[in-house]
Short mmCIF file of C-alpha atoms in Angstrom, two decimals:
data_model
loop_
_atom_site.label_atom_id
_atom_site.label_comp_id
_atom_site.label_asym_id
_atom_site.label_seq_id
_atom_site.Cartn_x
_atom_site.Cartn_y
_atom_site.Cartn_z
CA MET A 157 87.07 170.04 138.95
CA LYS A 158 89.62 168.81 136.92
CA GLN A 159 92.27 168.49 139.53
CA VAL A 160 96.05 167.56 138.71
CA PRO A 161 98.81 166.51 140.95
CA ILE A 162 102.11 168.82 140.62
CA GLY A 163 105.54 167.44 140.21
CA VAL A 164 108.17 169.91 140.79
CA SER A 165 111.16 169.04 138.39
CA ALA A 166 114.53 170.20 139.89
CA ARG A 167 117.55 170.47 137.44
CA HIS A 168 118.28 167.07 135.98
CA ILE A 169 119.85 165.45 132.73
CA HIS A 170 118.83 162.59 130.33
CA LEU A 171 122.01 160.90 128.80
CA SER A 172 122.14 158.77 125.63
CA ALA A 173 123.69 155.48 126.00
CA GLU A 174 126.83 156.53 124.45
CA HIS A 175 127.22 159.41 126.92
CA VAL A 176 126.52 156.99 129.86
CA GLU A 177 129.62 155.07 128.76
CA ALA A 178 131.75 157.91 128.11
CA LEU A 179 131.19 159.45 131.74
CA PHE A 180 130.90 156.37 133.49
CA GLY A 181 133.00 153.68 131.40
CA PRO A 182 132.08 150.99 128.93
CA GLY A 183 129.17 149.00 129.09
CA TYR A 184 128.07 150.96 132.26
CA GLN A 185 124.34 150.72 133.04
CA LEU A 186 122.46 153.38 135.11
CA LYS A 187 121.17 152.08 138.66
CA PRO A 188 117.43 152.88 139.39
CA MET A 189 117.18 154.72 142.82
CA LYS A 190 113.60 155.94 142.83
CA PRO A 191 110.61 155.57 140.17
CA LEU A 192 109.31 158.71 138.90
CA SER A 193 105.70 159.66 138.22
CA GLN A 194 105.87 158.37 134.57
CA PRO A 195 106.00 154.95 134.20
CA GLY A 196 109.18 153.16 133.70
CA GLN A 197 111.19 156.82 134.30
CA PHE A 198 113.52 156.43 137.25
CA ALA A 199 115.91 158.74 139.03
CA ALA A 200 119.43 156.91 138.84
CA GLU A 201 121.73 156.76 141.63
CA GLU A 202 124.25 158.49 139.62
CA THR A 203 124.87 162.13 139.24
CA VAL A 204 126.99 164.21 136.83
CA ALA A 205 129.00 167.64 136.94
CA VAL A 206 127.51 170.23 134.58
CA ILE A 207 130.23 172.65 133.81
CA GLY A 208 129.13 176.20 132.16
CA PRO A 209 131.29 179.15 131.12
CA LYS A 210 130.33 181.06 134.39
CA GLY A 211 129.75 178.31 137.05
CA ARG A 212 128.94 174.61 137.42
CA PHE A 213 126.69 172.22 139.40
CA ASP A 214 128.56 169.16 140.60
CA LYS A 215 125.91 166.82 141.05
CA VAL A 216 123.02 166.94 138.67
CA ARG A 217 120.62 163.99 139.16
CA ILE A 218 120.58 161.54 136.07
CA LEU A 219 116.87 160.55 135.08
CA GLY A 220 116.68 157.14 133.27
CA PRO A 221 116.43 155.08 130.97
CA ALA A 222 119.03 156.36 128.52
CA ARG A 223 117.42 158.37 125.71
CA SER A 224 118.21 158.75 121.98
CA ARG A 225 119.96 162.21 122.99
CA THR A 226 121.29 164.07 125.85
CA GLN A 227 119.16 166.68 127.52
CA LEU A 228 119.78 169.12 130.34
CA GLU A 229 116.94 170.56 131.92
CA ILE A 230 117.38 173.42 134.20
CA SER A 231 115.80 176.67 135.53
CA ARG A 232 116.13 180.21 134.36
CA THR A 233 117.95 180.73 137.76
CA ASP A 234 120.20 177.83 137.07
CA SER A 235 121.07 179.18 133.72
CA TYR A 236 122.40 182.44 135.33
CA VAL A 237 124.58 180.39 137.53
CA LEU A 238 126.00 178.28 134.71
CA GLY A 239 126.04 181.24 132.36
CA VAL A 240 124.08 179.82 129.50
CA GLN A 241 121.06 180.97 127.97
CA PRO A 242 118.56 178.09 127.10
CA PRO A 243 115.39 178.55 125.33
CA VAL A 244 111.98 177.23 127.06
CA ARG A 245 111.25 174.15 125.07
CA GLU A 246 109.43 171.01 125.22
CA SER A 247 111.13 167.94 126.05
CA GLY A 248 113.15 166.39 122.91
CA ASP A 249 113.12 169.65 121.10
CA ILE A 250 116.59 170.71 121.35
CA ALA A 251 117.69 172.23 117.91
CA GLY A 252 119.60 175.12 118.36
CA SER A 253 119.71 174.98 121.99
CA PRO A 254 123.07 175.55 123.76
CA GLY A 255 125.63 173.09 124.55
CA ILE A 256 127.63 172.35 127.73
CA GLU A 257 130.44 170.36 129.32
CA LEU A 258 129.58 167.30 131.44
CA GLU A 259 132.07 165.49 133.55
CA GLY A 260 131.81 162.01 135.06
CA PRO A 261 133.83 159.70 137.12
CA ALA A 262 135.42 158.22 133.71
CA GLY A 263 135.70 160.98 131.59
CA ARG A 264 134.27 164.24 129.87
CA VAL A 265 131.91 164.83 127.47
CA THR A 266 131.01 168.27 125.44
CA ILE A 267 127.59 168.44 123.99
CA GLU A 268 126.97 170.81 121.08
CA GLU A 269 123.19 171.21 122.02
CA GLY A 270 120.68 170.05 124.48
CA VAL A 271 120.27 172.64 127.48
CA ILE A 272 116.96 173.50 127.83
CA ILE A 273 114.38 174.77 130.03
CA ALA A 274 111.33 172.51 130.06
CA ALA A 275 108.04 174.18 129.01
CA ARG A 276 105.52 173.45 131.90
CA HIS A 277 103.10 170.55 130.80
CA ILE A 278 100.97 168.00 132.15
CA HIS A 279 101.19 164.39 131.27
CA PHE A 280 97.63 162.81 130.74
CA HIS A 281 96.75 158.96 130.14
CA THR A 282 94.52 158.75 127.04
CA SER A 283 91.65 157.90 128.97
CA GLU A 284 91.67 160.64 131.35
CA ALA A 285 92.32 163.38 128.46
CA ALA A 286 89.29 161.74 126.64
CA ALA A 287 87.08 162.03 129.69
CA TRP A 288 88.12 165.93 130.42
CA GLY A 289 87.72 166.76 126.75
CA ILE A 290 91.66 167.57 126.19
CA ALA A 291 93.67 166.94 123.31
CA ASP A 292 97.41 166.42 122.89
CA LYS A 293 99.50 169.56 122.27
CA GLN A 294 96.34 171.54 123.77
CA LYS A 295 97.25 174.69 125.68
CA LEU A 296 95.62 174.91 128.95
CA ARG A 297 95.21 177.65 131.92
CA VAL A 298 95.82 176.01 135.21
CA ARG A 299 95.36 177.45 138.59
CA VAL A 300 97.71 176.84 141.55
CA ARG A 301 96.51 178.03 144.81
CA GLY A 302 99.57 177.91 146.80
CA GLU A 303 101.22 180.19 149.21
CA ARG A 304 101.33 182.76 146.22
CA PRO A 305 98.49 181.97 144.04
CA LEU A 306 98.70 182.25 140.24
CA ILE A 307 97.34 180.98 136.87
CA PHE A 308 99.80 179.38 134.58
CA GLU A 309 98.82 179.91 131.06
CA ASP A 310 99.95 177.82 128.03
CA VAL A 311 100.45 174.50 129.93
CA ILE A 312 101.04 172.04 127.28
CA ALA A 313 98.79 168.95 127.35
CA ARG A 314 100.76 165.60 126.44
CA VAL A 315 98.52 162.67 125.99
CA HIS A 316 99.73 159.20 125.81
CA ASP A 317 98.71 155.85 126.97
CA THR A 318 101.87 155.45 128.64
CA PHE A 319 101.52 158.69 130.78
CA ALA A 320 100.36 159.15 134.21
CA LEU A 321 98.43 162.26 135.29
CA ASP A 322 101.07 164.72 136.40
CA MET A 323 101.76 168.59 135.92
CA HIS A 324 105.48 169.39 135.68
CA ILE A 325 106.90 172.78 136.52
CA ASP A 326 110.25 173.81 137.31
CA THR A 327 111.87 175.11 140.59
CA ASP A 328 111.27 178.64 139.42
CA GLU A 329 107.86 178.40 138.93
CA ALA A 330 107.34 176.17 142.10
CA ASN A 331 108.82 179.01 144.06
CA ALA A 332 106.79 181.78 142.29
CA ALA A 333 103.74 179.95 143.28
CA GLY A 334 104.54 178.66 146.53
CA VAL A 335 103.98 175.00 145.87
CA LYS A 336 105.51 171.71 146.29
CA THR A 337 105.51 168.28 144.60
CA GLY A 338 102.12 166.52 145.45
CA ASP A 339 100.17 169.86 145.74
CA LEU A 340 97.16 170.08 143.47
CA ALA A 341 96.65 172.50 140.63
CA GLU A 342 93.22 173.06 138.78
CA ILE A 343 92.56 173.03 134.96
CA LEU A 344 90.23 175.96 134.34
CA ASP A 345 89.69 175.72 130.78
CA ALA A 346 91.48 175.22 127.34
CA ASP A 347 92.93 178.42 125.65
CA ASN A 348 92.71 176.82 121.85
CA MET B 258 93.94 198.49 129.31
CA LYS B 259 95.71 198.92 132.71
CA GLN B 260 99.24 198.64 131.96
CA VAL B 261 102.05 198.69 134.36
CA PRO B 262 105.67 198.38 134.25
CA ILE B 263 107.48 195.57 135.95
CA GLY B 264 110.31 196.11 138.47
CA VAL B 265 112.26 192.90 139.21
CA SER B 266 113.62 192.89 142.76
CA ALA B 267 117.01 190.68 143.24
CA ARG B 268 117.81 189.91 146.80
CA HIS B 269 118.51 193.24 148.76
CA ILE B 270 118.53 194.66 152.16
CA HIS B 271 117.24 197.82 153.92
CA LEU B 272 119.54 198.53 157.17
CA SER B 273 118.55 200.69 160.16
CA ALA B 274 120.80 203.78 160.80
CA GLU B 275 122.29 201.86 163.74
CA HIS B 276 123.16 198.66 161.58
CA VAL B 277 124.73 200.98 158.90
CA GLU B 278 127.24 202.28 161.63
CA ALA B 279 127.74 198.72 163.09
CA LEU B 280 128.62 197.28 159.89
CA PHE B 281 130.36 200.22 158.21
CA GLY B 282 131.47 202.23 161.23
CA PRO B 283 130.60 205.39 163.37
CA GLY B 284 128.57 208.06 161.56
CA TYR B 285 128.92 206.00 158.19
CA GLN B 286 126.46 207.28 155.55
CA LEU B 287 125.43 204.96 152.56
CA LYS B 288 126.70 206.29 149.36
CA PRO B 289 123.64 206.53 146.60
CA MET B 290 124.62 204.70 143.39
CA LYS B 291 121.34 204.60 141.45
CA PRO B 292 117.96 205.82 142.01
CA LEU B 293 115.25 203.53 142.18
CA SER B 294 111.62 203.78 140.62
CA GLN B 295 110.10 204.85 143.98
CA PRO B 296 110.97 208.57 144.43
CA GLY B 297 113.81 209.00 147.09
CA GLN B 298 114.87 205.33 146.94
CA PHE B 299 118.09 204.20 146.15
CA ALA B 300 120.49 201.37 145.40
CA ALA B 301 123.64 202.12 147.73
CA GLU B 302 127.34 201.66 146.48
CA GLU B 303 127.66 199.54 149.63
CA THR B 304 126.92 195.83 150.03
CA VAL B 305 127.00 193.47 152.94
CA ALA B 306 127.44 189.73 153.38
CA VAL B 307 124.58 187.78 154.49
CA ILE B 308 125.20 184.44 156.27
CA GLY B 309 122.59 181.87 156.74
CA PRO B 310 122.89 178.56 158.46
CA LYS B 311 123.61 176.68 155.38
CA GLY B 312 125.14 179.24 153.08
CA ARG B 313 126.00 182.90 152.40
CA PHE B 314 125.85 185.49 149.74
CA ASP B 315 128.80 187.83 149.90
CA LYS B 316 127.68 190.87 148.03
CA VAL B 317 123.88 191.91 148.97
CA ARG B 318 123.02 195.22 147.69
CA ILE B 319 121.76 197.73 150.04
CA LEU B 320 118.92 200.01 149.13
CA GLY B 321 118.73 203.26 150.98
CA PRO B 322 118.04 205.50 152.74
CA ALA B 323 118.15 203.78 156.17
CA ARG B 324 114.93 202.53 157.45
CA SER B 325 113.64 202.07 160.91
CA ARG B 326 114.33 198.29 161.05
CA THR B 327 116.69 196.07 159.12
CA GLN B 328 114.86 194.03 156.43
CA LEU B 329 116.33 191.28 153.93
CA GLU B 330 114.47 190.41 151.05
CA ILE B 331 115.11 187.26 149.23
CA SER B 332 113.73 184.81 146.89
CA ARG B 333 112.55 181.31 147.97
CA THR B 334 115.39 180.04 145.92
CA ASP B 335 117.71 182.10 147.84
CA SER B 336 116.28 180.81 151.09
CA TYR B 337 117.30 177.28 150.05
CA VAL B 338 120.92 178.50 149.50
CA LEU B 339 121.15 180.25 152.95
CA GLY B 340 119.03 177.69 154.71
CA VAL B 341 116.26 179.65 156.23
CA GLN B 342 112.39 179.66 155.86
CA PRO B 343 111.39 183.22 155.56
CA PRO B 344 107.47 183.85 155.18
CA VAL B 345 106.10 186.03 152.00
CA ARG B 346 105.18 189.17 153.64
CA GLU B 347 104.69 192.78 152.99
CA SER B 348 107.40 195.11 153.43
CA GLY B 349 107.75 196.20 156.87
CA ASP B 350 105.88 193.08 158.53
CA ILE B 351 108.73 191.18 160.01
CA ALA B 352 107.29 190.02 163.17
CA GLY B 353 108.29 186.33 163.58
CA SER B 354 110.19 186.41 160.55
CA PRO B 355 113.76 184.51 160.78
CA GLY B 356 116.77 186.28 161.70
CA ILE B 357 120.28 186.06 160.11
CA GLU B 358 123.75 187.26 160.21
CA LEU B 359 125.23 190.19 158.48
CA GLU B 360 128.84 190.98 157.80
CA GLY B 361 130.44 194.52 156.79
CA PRO B 362 133.81 195.87 156.74
CA ALA B 363 133.62 197.22 160.42
CA GLY B 364 131.71 194.52 161.97
CA ARG B 365 129.13 191.90 162.34
CA VAL B 366 125.36 192.08 163.15
CA THR B 367 123.04 189.16 164.15
CA ILE B 368 119.26 190.19 163.39
CA GLU B 369 116.85 188.20 165.52
CA GLU B 370 114.06 188.73 162.60
CA GLY B 371 113.66 190.69 159.48
CA VAL B 372 114.04 187.98 156.64
CA ILE B 373 111.05 187.95 154.26
CA ILE B 374 110.03 187.06 150.74
CA ALA B 375 108.43 190.16 149.48
CA ALA B 376 104.82 189.70 148.41
CA ARG B 377 104.03 190.87 144.80
CA HIS B 378 102.73 194.36 144.88
CA ILE B 379 102.23 197.28 142.69
CA HIS B 380 103.05 200.79 143.67
CA PHE B 381 100.45 203.34 142.53
CA HIS B 382 100.49 207.16 142.76
CA THR B 383 97.10 208.23 144.47
CA SER B 384 96.03 209.84 141.31
CA GLU B 385 96.27 206.78 138.96
CA ALA B 386 94.83 204.38 141.56
CA ALA B 387 91.70 206.85 141.60
CA ALA B 388 91.52 206.89 138.01
CA TRP B 389 91.58 203.36 137.58
CA GLY B 390 89.10 202.62 140.65
CA ILE B 391 91.87 200.91 142.56
CA ALA B 392 92.03 200.90 146.36
CA ASP B 393 95.10 200.58 148.82
CA LYS B 394 95.46 197.02 149.84
CA GLN B 395 93.27 195.85 147.22
CA LYS B 396 94.24 192.32 145.79
CA LEU B 397 94.49 192.38 142.07
CA ARG B 398 94.81 189.72 139.15
CA VAL B 399 97.55 190.62 136.87
CA ARG B 400 98.81 189.15 133.39
CA VAL B 401 101.95 188.85 132.26
CA ARG B 402 102.80 187.90 128.82
CA GLY B 403 106.58 187.14 128.76
CA GLU B 404 107.80 183.92 127.37
CA ARG B 405 105.81 181.93 129.83
CA PRO B 406 102.64 183.64 130.15
CA LEU B 407 100.95 183.57 133.49
CA ILE B 408 98.51 185.42 135.62
CA PHE B 409 99.69 186.42 139.07
CA GLU B 410 96.77 186.46 141.79
CA ASP B 411 96.72 188.38 144.87
CA VAL B 412 98.99 191.27 143.85
CA ILE B 413 98.80 193.85 146.56
CA ALA B 414 97.99 197.37 145.64
CA ARG B 415 99.87 199.91 147.53
CA VAL B 416 98.64 203.51 146.93
CA HIS B 417 100.45 206.48 148.25
CA ASP B 418 101.08 210.09 146.86
CA THR B 419 104.90 209.52 147.29
CA PHE B 420 104.76 206.29 144.92
CA ALA B 421 105.21 205.89 141.13
CA LEU B 422 103.64 203.24 138.86
CA ASP B 423 105.62 200.06 139.07
CA MET B 424 105.01 196.26 139.62
CA HIS B 425 107.25 194.50 142.17
CA ILE B 426 108.00 190.86 141.77
CA ASP B 427 111.10 188.49 142.80
CA THR B 428 113.81 186.77 140.58
CA ASP B 429 111.62 183.34 141.04
CA GLU B 430 108.38 185.20 139.99
CA ALA B 431 110.28 186.95 137.04
CA ASN B 432 112.10 183.55 136.20
CA ALA B 433 108.85 181.86 135.99
CA ALA B 434 106.96 184.16 133.92
CA GLY B 435 110.08 184.90 131.50
CA VAL B 436 110.01 188.68 132.03
CA LYS B 437 112.69 191.39 133.03
CA THR B 438 112.45 194.82 134.48
CA GLY B 439 110.66 197.34 131.91
CA ASP B 440 108.31 194.74 130.61
CA LEU B 441 104.78 195.44 130.89
CA ALA B 442 102.09 193.66 132.83
CA GLU B 443 98.28 193.93 132.58
CA ILE B 444 95.89 194.53 135.58
CA LEU B 445 92.71 192.25 134.55
CA ASP B 446 90.30 193.24 137.54
CA ALA B 447 90.06 193.46 141.14
CA ASP B 448 89.49 190.37 143.10
CA ASN B 449 87.85 191.79 146.07
#
């Protein structure tokens, strides 16, 4: 049985180094608070305010380290609060996605694009993927037996030798299934 | 192919006649605003405020007609806002569920129980269920091909000669699947 731990992603933001400075001040470095499941990634002590046309979230957690481009990941539920219509995308694929306003202690930044709903995916270390016969970008069916059992289809495999086994879903998906971080999912097969 | 239209249920409340009067005044009758998919059911013009230990929703739609017992149906996401921990239940099965405070223009009511997350279900008219070989209370697997395809398991069949064909899911489930009211779902088979 191909079992994978679930990691539930609440709304969060990745900032470019430029935007870290614009929001927190020149030369500012994010302070790691907690390591994440993927090696080298961390939840920072810092948060930013995210301001949409309809509503705002005052404390959105920043995940580090800084990336080449700023990216806000929210749920569909969050998108209704903010008043934006983000597409479901893989991380990094932000072309044509909506922008939003960010506010930190040292300033404001308006990004022209970068708001997405993260497509559900599983991180595999190269060796695990090989052992299970799973290829990078492959779409998988994954059963989750929480309080409200369901099978996620089109779960994207992401394979890399820096990755640790983890299935990332957002809060809407976690709540629909009745699961939380640390629960286990089962890969049923490969769709294509 | 056994296709069923989807109806997405946002948070809503059913009130007892007694609570209608407590919240809106003696002799008050709910005003139907819009018929629902199930014959005789309606969204009322009136809303109530729902007040939990952690947060509140000011305008929760009342669905009529009045029922024997008051029942608030919310999503798991909503439950975190309110600060209550409702179970996933079939409508009417409220024993041991949390209570909450309600506020209307004429008064306040505290219910001792009645807050639930509605278990996903499909309403079948008796003749449709017979044609498809589906029994009341049967658990079904249902595929939803929205922006984020998934298969809901343990979807409860509810069969009655006053029901109209409709699959009811909540906003977390709709957002996790990327579907909206009027989209179609497909019954795959019966689990038991």
